[in-house]
Structures are given as structure tokens and as C-alpha cells.
CSV table of C-alpha atoms and ligand atoms in Angstrom, one decimal:
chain,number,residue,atom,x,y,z
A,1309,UNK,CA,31.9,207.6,23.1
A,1310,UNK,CA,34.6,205.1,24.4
A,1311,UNK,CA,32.7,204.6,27.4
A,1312,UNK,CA,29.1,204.0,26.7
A,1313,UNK,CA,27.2,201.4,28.8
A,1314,UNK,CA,30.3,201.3,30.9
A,1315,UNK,CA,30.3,202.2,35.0
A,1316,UNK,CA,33.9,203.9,35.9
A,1317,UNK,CA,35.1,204.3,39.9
A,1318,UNK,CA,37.1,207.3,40.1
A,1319,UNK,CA,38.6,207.8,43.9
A,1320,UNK,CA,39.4,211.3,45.7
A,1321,UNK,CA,37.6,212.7,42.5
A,1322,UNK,CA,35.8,215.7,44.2
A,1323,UNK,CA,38.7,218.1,43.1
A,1324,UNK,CA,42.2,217.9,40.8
A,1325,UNK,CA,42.9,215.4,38.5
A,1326,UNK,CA,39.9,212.9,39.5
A,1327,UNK,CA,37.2,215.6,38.6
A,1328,UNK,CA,38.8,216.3,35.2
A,1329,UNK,CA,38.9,212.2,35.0
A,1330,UNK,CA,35.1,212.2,35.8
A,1331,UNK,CA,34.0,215.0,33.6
A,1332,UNK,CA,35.7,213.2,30.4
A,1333,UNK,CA,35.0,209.9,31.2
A,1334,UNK,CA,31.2,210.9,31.9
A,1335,UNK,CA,31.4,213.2,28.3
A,1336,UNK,CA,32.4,210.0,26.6
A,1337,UNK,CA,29.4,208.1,28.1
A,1338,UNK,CA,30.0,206.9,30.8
A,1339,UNK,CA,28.6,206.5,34.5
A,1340,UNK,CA,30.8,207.9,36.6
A,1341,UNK,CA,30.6,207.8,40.8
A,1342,UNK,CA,32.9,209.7,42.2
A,1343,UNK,CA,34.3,209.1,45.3
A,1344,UNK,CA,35.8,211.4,48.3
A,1345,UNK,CA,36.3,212.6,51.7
A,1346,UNK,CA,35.3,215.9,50.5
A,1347,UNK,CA,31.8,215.5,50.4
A,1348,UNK,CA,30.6,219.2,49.3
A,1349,UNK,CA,33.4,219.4,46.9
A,1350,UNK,CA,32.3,215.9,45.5
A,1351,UNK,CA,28.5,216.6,45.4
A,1352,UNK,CA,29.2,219.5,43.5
A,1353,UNK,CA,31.5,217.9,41.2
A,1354,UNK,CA,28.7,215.2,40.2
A,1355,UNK,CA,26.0,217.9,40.2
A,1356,UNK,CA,27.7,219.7,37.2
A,1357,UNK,CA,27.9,216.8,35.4
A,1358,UNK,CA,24.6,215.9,35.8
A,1359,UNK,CA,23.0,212.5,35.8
A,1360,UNK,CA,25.4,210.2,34.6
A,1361,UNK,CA,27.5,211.0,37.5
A,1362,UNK,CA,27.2,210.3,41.5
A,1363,UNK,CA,29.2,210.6,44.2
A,1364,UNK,CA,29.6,208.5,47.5
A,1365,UNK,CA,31.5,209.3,50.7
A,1366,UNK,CA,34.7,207.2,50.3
A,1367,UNK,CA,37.5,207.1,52.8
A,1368,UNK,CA,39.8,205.2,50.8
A,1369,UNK,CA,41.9,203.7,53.6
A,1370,UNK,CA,38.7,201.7,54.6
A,1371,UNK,CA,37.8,198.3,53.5
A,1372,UNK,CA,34.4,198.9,54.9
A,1373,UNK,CA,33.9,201.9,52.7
A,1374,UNK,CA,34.7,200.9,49.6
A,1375,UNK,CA,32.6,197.9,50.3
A,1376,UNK,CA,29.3,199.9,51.1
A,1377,UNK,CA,30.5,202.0,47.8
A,1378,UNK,CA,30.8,198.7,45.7
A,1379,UNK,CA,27.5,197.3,47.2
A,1380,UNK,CA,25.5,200.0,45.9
A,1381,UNK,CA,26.7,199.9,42.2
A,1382,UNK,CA,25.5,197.6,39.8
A,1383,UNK,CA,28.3,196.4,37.6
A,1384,UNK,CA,31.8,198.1,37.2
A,1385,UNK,CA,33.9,198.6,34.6
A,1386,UNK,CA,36.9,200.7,35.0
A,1387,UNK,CA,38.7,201.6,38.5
A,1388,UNK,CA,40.4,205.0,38.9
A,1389,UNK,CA,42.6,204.9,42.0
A,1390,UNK,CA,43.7,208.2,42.1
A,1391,UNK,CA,43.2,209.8,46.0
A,1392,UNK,CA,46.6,211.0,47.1
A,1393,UNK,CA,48.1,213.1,49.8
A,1394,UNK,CA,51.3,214.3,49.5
A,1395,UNK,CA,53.7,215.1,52.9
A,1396,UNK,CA,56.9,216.7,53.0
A,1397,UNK,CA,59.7,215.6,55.1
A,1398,UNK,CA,62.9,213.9,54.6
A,1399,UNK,CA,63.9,210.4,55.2
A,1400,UNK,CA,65.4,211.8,58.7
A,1401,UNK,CA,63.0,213.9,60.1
A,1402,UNK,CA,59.6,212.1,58.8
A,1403,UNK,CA,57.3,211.2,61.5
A,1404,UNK,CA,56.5,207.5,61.2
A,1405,UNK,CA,53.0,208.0,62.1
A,1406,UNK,CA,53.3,210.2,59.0
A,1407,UNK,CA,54.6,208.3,57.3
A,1408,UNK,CA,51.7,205.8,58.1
A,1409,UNK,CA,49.6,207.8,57.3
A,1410,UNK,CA,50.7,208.6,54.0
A,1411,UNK,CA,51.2,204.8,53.0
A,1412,UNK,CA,47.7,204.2,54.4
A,1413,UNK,CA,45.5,206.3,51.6
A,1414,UNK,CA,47.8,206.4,48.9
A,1415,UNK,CA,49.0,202.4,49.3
A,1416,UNK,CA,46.8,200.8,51.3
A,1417,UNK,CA,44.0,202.4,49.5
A,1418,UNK,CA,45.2,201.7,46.3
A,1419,UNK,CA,45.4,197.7,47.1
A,1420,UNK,CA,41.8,198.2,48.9
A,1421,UNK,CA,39.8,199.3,45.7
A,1422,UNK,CA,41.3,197.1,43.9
A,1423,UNK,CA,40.4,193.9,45.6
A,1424,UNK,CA,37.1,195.6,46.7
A,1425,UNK,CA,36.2,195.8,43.3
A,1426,UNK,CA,37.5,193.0,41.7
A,1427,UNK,CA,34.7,190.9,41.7
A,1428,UNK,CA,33.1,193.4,39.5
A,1429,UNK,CA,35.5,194.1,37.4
A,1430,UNK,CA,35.8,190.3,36.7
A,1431,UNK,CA,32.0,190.5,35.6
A,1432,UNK,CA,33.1,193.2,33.5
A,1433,UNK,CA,35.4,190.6,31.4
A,1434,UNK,CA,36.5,193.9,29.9
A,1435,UNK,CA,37.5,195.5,33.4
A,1436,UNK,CA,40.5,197.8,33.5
A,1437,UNK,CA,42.4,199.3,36.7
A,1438,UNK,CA,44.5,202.7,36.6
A,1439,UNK,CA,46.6,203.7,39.2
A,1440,UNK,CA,48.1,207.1,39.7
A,1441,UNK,CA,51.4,207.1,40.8
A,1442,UNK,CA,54.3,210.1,40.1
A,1443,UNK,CA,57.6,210.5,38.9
A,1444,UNK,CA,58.5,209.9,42.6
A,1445,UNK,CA,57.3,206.6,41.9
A,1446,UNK,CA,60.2,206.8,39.6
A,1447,UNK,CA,63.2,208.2,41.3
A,1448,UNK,CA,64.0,209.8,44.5
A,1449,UNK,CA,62.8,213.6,45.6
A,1450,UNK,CA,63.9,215.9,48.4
A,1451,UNK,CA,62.0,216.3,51.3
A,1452,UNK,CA,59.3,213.4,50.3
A,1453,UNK,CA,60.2,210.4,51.9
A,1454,UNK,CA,56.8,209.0,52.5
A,1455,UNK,CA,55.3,210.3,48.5
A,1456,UNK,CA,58.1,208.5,47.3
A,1457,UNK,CA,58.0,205.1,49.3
A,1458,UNK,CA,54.1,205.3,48.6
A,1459,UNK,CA,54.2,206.2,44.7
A,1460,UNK,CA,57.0,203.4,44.5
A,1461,UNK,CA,54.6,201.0,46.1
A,1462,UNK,CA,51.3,202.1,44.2
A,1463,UNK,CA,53.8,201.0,40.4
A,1464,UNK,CA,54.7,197.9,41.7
A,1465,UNK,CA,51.2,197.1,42.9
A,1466,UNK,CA,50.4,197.7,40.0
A,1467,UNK,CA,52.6,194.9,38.3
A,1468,UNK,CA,51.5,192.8,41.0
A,1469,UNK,CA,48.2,193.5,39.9
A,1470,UNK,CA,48.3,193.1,36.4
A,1471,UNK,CA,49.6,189.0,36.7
A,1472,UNK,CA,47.5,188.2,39.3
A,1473,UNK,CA,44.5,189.3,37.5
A,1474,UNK,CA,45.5,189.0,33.8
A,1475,UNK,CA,43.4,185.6,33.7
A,1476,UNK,CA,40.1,187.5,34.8
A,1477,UNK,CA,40.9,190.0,31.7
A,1478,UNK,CA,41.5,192.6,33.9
A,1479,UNK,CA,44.4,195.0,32.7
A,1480,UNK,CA,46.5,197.1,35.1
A,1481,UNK,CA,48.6,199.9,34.3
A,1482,UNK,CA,50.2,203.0,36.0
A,1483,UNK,CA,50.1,206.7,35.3
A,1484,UNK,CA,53.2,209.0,36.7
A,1485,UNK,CA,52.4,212.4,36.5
A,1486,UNK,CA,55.0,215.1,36.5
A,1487,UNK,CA,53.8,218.6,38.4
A,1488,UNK,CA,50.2,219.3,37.7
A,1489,UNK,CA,48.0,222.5,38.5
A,1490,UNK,CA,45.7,220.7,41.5
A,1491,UNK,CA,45.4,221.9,45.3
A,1492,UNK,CA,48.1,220.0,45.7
A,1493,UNK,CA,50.7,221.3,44.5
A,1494,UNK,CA,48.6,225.5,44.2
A,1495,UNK,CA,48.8,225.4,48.2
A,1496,UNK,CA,48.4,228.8,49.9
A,1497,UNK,CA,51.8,230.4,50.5
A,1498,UNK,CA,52.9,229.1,46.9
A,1499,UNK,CA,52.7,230.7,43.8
A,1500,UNK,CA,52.3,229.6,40.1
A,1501,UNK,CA,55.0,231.6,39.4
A,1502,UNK,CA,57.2,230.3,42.3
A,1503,UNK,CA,56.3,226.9,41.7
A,1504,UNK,CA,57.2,226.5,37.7
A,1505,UNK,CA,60.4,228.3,38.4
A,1506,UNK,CA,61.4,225.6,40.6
A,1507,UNK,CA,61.2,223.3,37.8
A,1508,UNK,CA,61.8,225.0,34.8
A,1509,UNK,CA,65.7,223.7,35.0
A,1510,UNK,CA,63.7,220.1,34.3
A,1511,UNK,CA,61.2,220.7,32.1
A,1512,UNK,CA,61.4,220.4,28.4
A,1513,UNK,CA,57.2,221.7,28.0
A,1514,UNK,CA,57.9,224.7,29.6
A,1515,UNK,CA,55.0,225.2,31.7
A,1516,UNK,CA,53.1,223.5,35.0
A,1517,UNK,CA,51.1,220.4,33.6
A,1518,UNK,CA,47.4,220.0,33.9
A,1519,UNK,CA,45.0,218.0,34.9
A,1520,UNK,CA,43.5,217.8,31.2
A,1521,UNK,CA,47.3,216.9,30.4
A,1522,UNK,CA,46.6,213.9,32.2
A,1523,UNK,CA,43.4,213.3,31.4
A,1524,UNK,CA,43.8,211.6,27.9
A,1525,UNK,CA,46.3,209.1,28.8
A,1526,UNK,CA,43.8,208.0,32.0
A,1527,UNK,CA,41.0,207.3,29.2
A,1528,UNK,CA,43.1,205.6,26.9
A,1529,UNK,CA,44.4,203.0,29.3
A,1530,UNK,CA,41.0,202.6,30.8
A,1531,UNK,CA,39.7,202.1,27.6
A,1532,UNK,CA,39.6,199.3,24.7
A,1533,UNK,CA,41.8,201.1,22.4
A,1534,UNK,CA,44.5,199.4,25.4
A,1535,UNK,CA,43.7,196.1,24.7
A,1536,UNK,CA,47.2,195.0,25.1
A,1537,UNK,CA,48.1,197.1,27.4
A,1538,UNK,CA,48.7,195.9,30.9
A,1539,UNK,CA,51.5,196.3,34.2
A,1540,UNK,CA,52.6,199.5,31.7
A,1541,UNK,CA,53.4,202.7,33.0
A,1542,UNK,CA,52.6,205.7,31.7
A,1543,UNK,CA,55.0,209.4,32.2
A,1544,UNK,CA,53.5,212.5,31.8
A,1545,UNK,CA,55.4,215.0,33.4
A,1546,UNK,CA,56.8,217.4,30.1
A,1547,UNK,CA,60.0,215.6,30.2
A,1548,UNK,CA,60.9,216.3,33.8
A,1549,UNK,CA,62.6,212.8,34.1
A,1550,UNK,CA,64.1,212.8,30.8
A,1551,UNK,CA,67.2,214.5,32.0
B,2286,LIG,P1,44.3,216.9,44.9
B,2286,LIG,O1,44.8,217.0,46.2
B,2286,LIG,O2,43.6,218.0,44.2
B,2286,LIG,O3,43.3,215.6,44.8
B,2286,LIG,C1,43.5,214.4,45.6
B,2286,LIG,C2,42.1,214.0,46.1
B,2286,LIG,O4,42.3,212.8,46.9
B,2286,LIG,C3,41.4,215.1,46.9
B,2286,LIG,O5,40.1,215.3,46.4
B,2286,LIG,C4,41.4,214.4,48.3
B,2286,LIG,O6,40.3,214.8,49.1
B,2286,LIG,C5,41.3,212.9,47.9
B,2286,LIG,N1,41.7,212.1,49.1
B,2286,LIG,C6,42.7,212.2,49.9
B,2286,LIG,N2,42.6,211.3,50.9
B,2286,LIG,C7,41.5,210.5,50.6
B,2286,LIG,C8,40.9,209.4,51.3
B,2286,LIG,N3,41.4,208.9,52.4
B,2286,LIG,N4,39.9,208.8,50.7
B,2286,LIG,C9,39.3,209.4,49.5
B,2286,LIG,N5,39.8,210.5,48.9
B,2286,LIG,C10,40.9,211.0,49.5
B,2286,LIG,O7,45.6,216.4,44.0
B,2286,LIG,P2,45.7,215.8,42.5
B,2286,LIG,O8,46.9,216.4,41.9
B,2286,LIG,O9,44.4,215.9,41.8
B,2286,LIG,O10,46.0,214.3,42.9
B,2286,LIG,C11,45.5,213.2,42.2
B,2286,LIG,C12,46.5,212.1,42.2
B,2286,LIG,O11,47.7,212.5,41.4
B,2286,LIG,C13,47.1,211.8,43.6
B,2286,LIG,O12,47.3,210.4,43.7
B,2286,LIG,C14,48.5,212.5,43.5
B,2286,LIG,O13,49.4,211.9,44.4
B,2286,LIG,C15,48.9,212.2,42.1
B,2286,LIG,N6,49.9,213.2,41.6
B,2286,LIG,C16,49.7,214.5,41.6
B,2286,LIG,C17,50.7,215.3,41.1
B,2286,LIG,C18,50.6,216.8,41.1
B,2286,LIG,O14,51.6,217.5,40.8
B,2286,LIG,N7,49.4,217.4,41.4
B,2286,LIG,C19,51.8,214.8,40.5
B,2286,LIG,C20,52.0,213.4,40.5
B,2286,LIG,C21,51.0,212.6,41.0
């Protein structure tokens, strides 16, 4: 129960990788609010959980909503920034307004919850930050112009982060996930099967990750067992970038 007595922030957590986050973080005594677009998905989400979890409307790319999300909660202790989109297009041929658009939620979202909810998380004096970034936010990938530039950006917010608000006790760290099961990467049109043969050449686990793959390492950093852990970054991807 690393969490008990402790209020976690977990963004674009109505499905994927945040849900899993809010189900073990609530399961380790935690409060969890969840925070979405997807408002029926989210609901749902927090209703199976039961009461120590809620869930807010949260359009990440606005200052104004994570503001009215903040004002409603009473203290906070750990922030999940983990809404994403992904878009595929090469440096070439990507839109800008795509590419815009893709900076604004999964940069310019990032950097938004985090100065939203400083304040709290300096109340905290305990107050941790994880950021989910990618293995594009370690090397390049075909086709992703604007998921690379943006997962690039979230890990060196991230040490941006961690000095400017080491002095408040807040600890920053990033999480680069390799190719997880979520509805982002099972889109219609594109199997399992399809999908892990792809990447099989680059894997040394031999299989798609999961969320719960990810889940552990989210936990950890967010939790005390971390202590001195900050501005790290964290690869679980079954040794995709390994070779
Ligand atoms: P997902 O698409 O299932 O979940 C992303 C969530 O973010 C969705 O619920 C979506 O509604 C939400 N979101 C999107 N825009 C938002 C906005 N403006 N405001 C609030 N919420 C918003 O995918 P996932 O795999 O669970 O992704 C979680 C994180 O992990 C993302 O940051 C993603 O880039 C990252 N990631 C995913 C993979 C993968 O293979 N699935 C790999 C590396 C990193």
C-alpha cells in the first residue's frame, strides 16, 4: 500500500496504459482522478474502481482545464502525464498543422500539468511527476516525424523539470515504452499478429508489451521507494532499442 493517503493525477487515463496506471495505483491506496477527453470511457474506468477513484473532463492542451481539474482537488501527490496521440507521416509529407497538433497534447500538455499542478505537488513535499515518453523519444522512426519531435521534447522536459523543481522536493523522471497492446497501436485494419511481426526482428521478449508491463515501473518512480531518483529515464520496450 505505497500509496495510501496519497492523491495521484493520471492524464488521458480513460483507456490504455493510464487506466492500468489508475487501477494499480488506486489498488495500492491511493485516490486516483482520472482525467480524459473520453468522458464515457473515463466514467467507466473510475466506476470499476470504485470510490477511491474519479474522473474529470480534461483536455490536456488547455491551461484552463487542468486549472478547473486542480481547483477541485484537495492536495496532490503524484502527476501521471500520460495522454498521447500518435500520427504518422514522414518528416516530408507531415502537415504542420499536424504536426501542431501533435506537439500541442503530447508537449504542450505535458509542460501544462506540470506547472498546473505544481503548487500542489510542492505542498506534497513528497510530490513526484512521471512523464511518458517512447523509444521515439529515443531515436528516430519511419513515418513519425511529429511522435518523435514530441516524445523527444516530453524527455528533455522532463530534465528540465527535475532541476527546476528539485528544491521543492519534487522528483521528475521519464518512462519510454517500447510497443504496448493499447488502442493505439490495436487500430482497426491492424492485427496482433501483423503488428508483433513487424517487430519481432527487434525484440529480445518476444511478444507485444503491455500495459501491466508498464505499470510497475510507473509506480515505482511515483513512489518513495525512488527517493533518489530524479531527471531518470526509464526503457521498457523488451529490448527493442538494445540492438
Ligand atoms: P491510448 O491511445 O490507449 O491512450 C491515450 C489516452 O490519451 C486516450 O485515452 C486519449 O483519449 C487520451 N488523450 C488524447 N488526447 C488527449 C487530450 N487532449 N487530453 C486528455 N487526454 C487525451 O494509448 P496508450 O498506449 O495507453 O498511450 C499512453 C501513453 O503511452 C501515450 O503518451 C503514448 O504516446 C505512450 N506510448 C504508447 C506506446 C504504445 O505502443 N502503445 C508506446 C510508447 C509510448
Amino acid at each position: 500500500m505505497r500509496f495510501q493517503g496519497k492523491t495521484v493525477v493520471i492524464s488521458g487515463a480513460a483507456r490504455g496504459q493510464g487506466a492500468a496506471e489508475a487501477r494499480a495505483f488506486a489498488a495500492e491506496g491511493a485516490t486516483v482522478v482520472l482525467g480524459d477527453v473520453l468522458d464515457g470511457e473515463g466514467r467507466e474506468v473510475a466506476a470499476a474502481i470504485g470510490a477511491a477513484a474519479s474522473y474529470h473532463h480534461l483536455d490536456v492542451t488547455s491551461e484552463e482545464s487542468w486549472r478547473e481539474l486542480v481547483r477541485q482537488l484537495e492536495r496532490i501527490d503524484v502527476l501521471v502525464n500520460n495522454a498521447g496521440v500518435v500520427s504518422f507521416a514522414s518528416v516530408a509529407d507531415v502537415e504542420p498543422d499536424e504536426f501542431r497538433r501533435v506537439l500541442e497534447v503530447n508537449v504542450v500538455g505535458t509542460l501544462l500539468g506540470m506547472k498546473t499542478a505544481a503548487p500542489s505537488l510542492r505542498r506534497s513535499e513528497r510530490g513526484a511527476i512521471v512523464n511518458i515518453s517512447s523509444i521515439s523519444g529515443l531515436k528516430g522512426a519511419a513515418e513519425s516525424a511529429a511522435y518523435v519531435a514530441s516524445k523527444w521534447a516530453v524527455r528533455g522536459l522532463t530534465k528540465a523539470a527535475a532541476v527546476d523543481f528539485a528544491a521543492d522536493g519534487i522528483r521528475v523522471n521519464s518512462v519510454h515504452p517500447g510497443v504496448i497492446e493499447t488502442p493505439m497501436v490495436l487500430t482497426p485494419g491492424r492485427s496482433r499478429d501483423e503488428i508483433l511481426e513487424r517487430h519481432l526482428p527487434r525484440l529480445l521478449v518476444r511478444r507485444l508489451g503491455t500495459a501491466d508491463d508498464v505499470v510497475p515501473i510507473v509506480l515505482f518512480l511515483a513512489s518513495d521507494e525512488a527517493a533518489y531518483v530524479t531527471g531518470a529515464e526509464f526503457v521498457v520496450d523488451g529490448g527493442w532499442t538494445v540492438r
